[in-house]
Amino acid sequence: MSSVSNEKELGRNEILSFMKEENEEKLKELYKKAYKIKLDNVGDKVYYRGIIEFSNICQKNCNYCGIRKSNSDVHRFTMSEEEILESAKWSYENSYGSLVLQSGERQDEEYIEFVTGLIEKIKKLSNGELGITLSLGEQTFETYEKWYNAGAHRYLLRIETSNKELYNKLHPADHKFETRINCLKDLKKIGYQVGTGVMIGLPEQTEEDLVDDILFFKDMDIDMIGMGPYIVSEKTPIGEIAQNSKEIKKKRFELGLKMIALTRIYLKDINIAATTALQALNPVGREAGLKAGANIIMPVITHKNYRKDYQLYDNKPCIDDNAVECKACLENRIKGVGDKIGYGEWGDSLHYKNKKKM
Ligand code: SF4
C-alpha cells in the first residue's frame, strides 16, 4: 500500500487498500492525515449531542438488536415527559448545545404526538437555543415534516449496511431496504440535516462492503455520520451466530477507526461521531475516534435508572455513571486528545451549511 496521498479525492481502490491495511505505522499515518483534514475543514472543536434514550419499546425486530420486539427478557420503559424535559433542561444548563431524542421505533398517533410535544417543550424551555436531533427510525413523510416544523432540525437514521443482501439478512422480511432509502430521501427533501451510519465488522460483511458504505454516504449527500463497530448482543439471531473472540473484537475496533479516517478523508466537511460502541471495545475508543477524524460526541444523559434497560448491545459502557460524572470524564478525555469542546454551540454540519450557500 502506498502512503496516504495528497490528492483531492481517494479512489475506490485506494480506500479498499487502506481498509485492508494491517501495518501499524501506515495506519498511524492514515489517522494522522485524517486528523489534519478534520482540523483543516471542520476545526478542532468537538460538539456535544446529549442523548436521551427515552423508551425501549420497539415495534421492530432487527436481528442484531438487544431491544428487538421479541426479546421478552427486556424490561420495557418509557420515561415520563417530565423526566425527559428534566434531562433536556440539564443539557441546556450545562451548555451541551444540542440533544438527541432516541427510542425504539413506534409509528402510532399517541407516540407521534408525544414526540411533537417534547420537541416544542424542549425548544421553549431553552428559548430555542438547544438544537434537536431525532433518532426515531422510519416514519412517514408527514410525521418527519411535523417534527421538523415543531423544531427538530437533524435526523439520524442508520442504513446499517449499504449492501442490500446483507441488510436483508440483518432484518426480518418485513423490514425493507428501499423504505429506509426513501426515508433518507424524505428527510433531505424536508430540510433536515441528515445523518446515517453503518455497523462495522458484521458477520459476512467484507471490506469491499465497507468501502461501498463510504461511497454510499457520498452518493446520498449525507451531512453527518454515526457509525461504530458491531457489538454483539447475545440474545439475538445475529448475536447467536457471530464470532466474538478477542481477535475479532480487535479487528472490529480497528475497522471502526479506519472507517472514520477514510470517511473524513473522502468527505471532509461532514460531522462524524465518535460513538460509544468504540468505547465498548476499547477504554480509550472515543478518543481514538476523535484522533482518527471524528468531531462529535454523544454523551448519554438518559437518567441512570433507565440506562441498564436501553442496551442495544451487550456491555454498553457508562451505564452506571450519571450525567454529571459523564461530563467531567468526557471533558478530560477530549482535552487529552488536544481538541476543544464547543460548549453552547449547535455545531451544525459544515457540509449542510455549504450546500445551503450554493
Ligand atoms: S435497531 Fe432500532 S428499530 Fe431495530 S429493533 Fe432495535 S430499536 Fe428497534
Tab-separated table of N, CA and C and ligand atoms in Angstrom, residues 58 60-62 64-65 67-68 104-105, ligand 1:
chain	number	residue	atom	x	y	z
A	58	CYS	N	-40.255	-1.059	21.140
A	58	CYS	CA	-39.996	-1.034	19.704
A	58	CYS	C	-40.899	-2.024	18.986
A	60	LYS	N	-40.231	-3.102	16.037
A	60	LYS	CA	-39.411	-3.821	15.050
A	60	LYS	C	-38.624	-4.959	15.691
A	61	ASN	N	-38.031	-5.752	14.812
A	61	ASN	CA	-37.374	-6.960	15.281
A	61	ASN	C	-36.019	-7.157	14.630
A	62	CYS	N	-35.231	-6.099	14.507
A	62	CYS	CA	-33.930	-6.191	13.834
A	62	CYS	C	-33.114	-7.327	14.467
A	64	TYR	N	-30.162	-8.018	15.089
A	64	TYR	CA	-28.926	-7.798	15.851
A	64	TYR	C	-29.178	-7.028	17.151
A	65	CYS	N	-30.413	-6.579	17.348
A	65	CYS	CA	-30.645	-5.556	18.373
A	65	CYS	C	-31.168	-6.136	19.689
A	67	ILE	N	-32.894	-4.770	21.999
A	67	ILE	CA	-34.244	-4.389	22.458
A	67	ILE	C	-35.300	-4.709	21.401
A	68	ARG	N	-34.965	-5.624	20.478
A	68	ARG	CA	-35.944	-6.043	19.451
A	68	ARG	C	-37.217	-6.546	20.138
A	104	GLY	N	-36.896	3.260	20.693
A	104	GLY	CA	-37.286	2.208	19.764
A	104	GLY	C	-38.297	2.803	18.786
A	105	GLU	N	-38.599	2.047	17.752
A	105	GLU	CA	-39.460	2.613	16.704
A	105	GLU	C	-40.944	2.370	16.988
B	1	SF4	S1	-32.403	-1.384	15.870
B	1	SF4	FE1	-33.944	0.168	16.337
B	1	SF4	S2	-35.726	-0.427	15.112
B	1	SF4	FE2	-34.391	-2.211	15.183
B	1	SF4	S3	-35.163	-3.402	16.916
B	1	SF4	FE3	-33.515	-2.085	17.709
B	1	SF4	S4	-34.509	-0.246	18.467
B	1	SF4	FE4	-35.982	-1.345	17.161
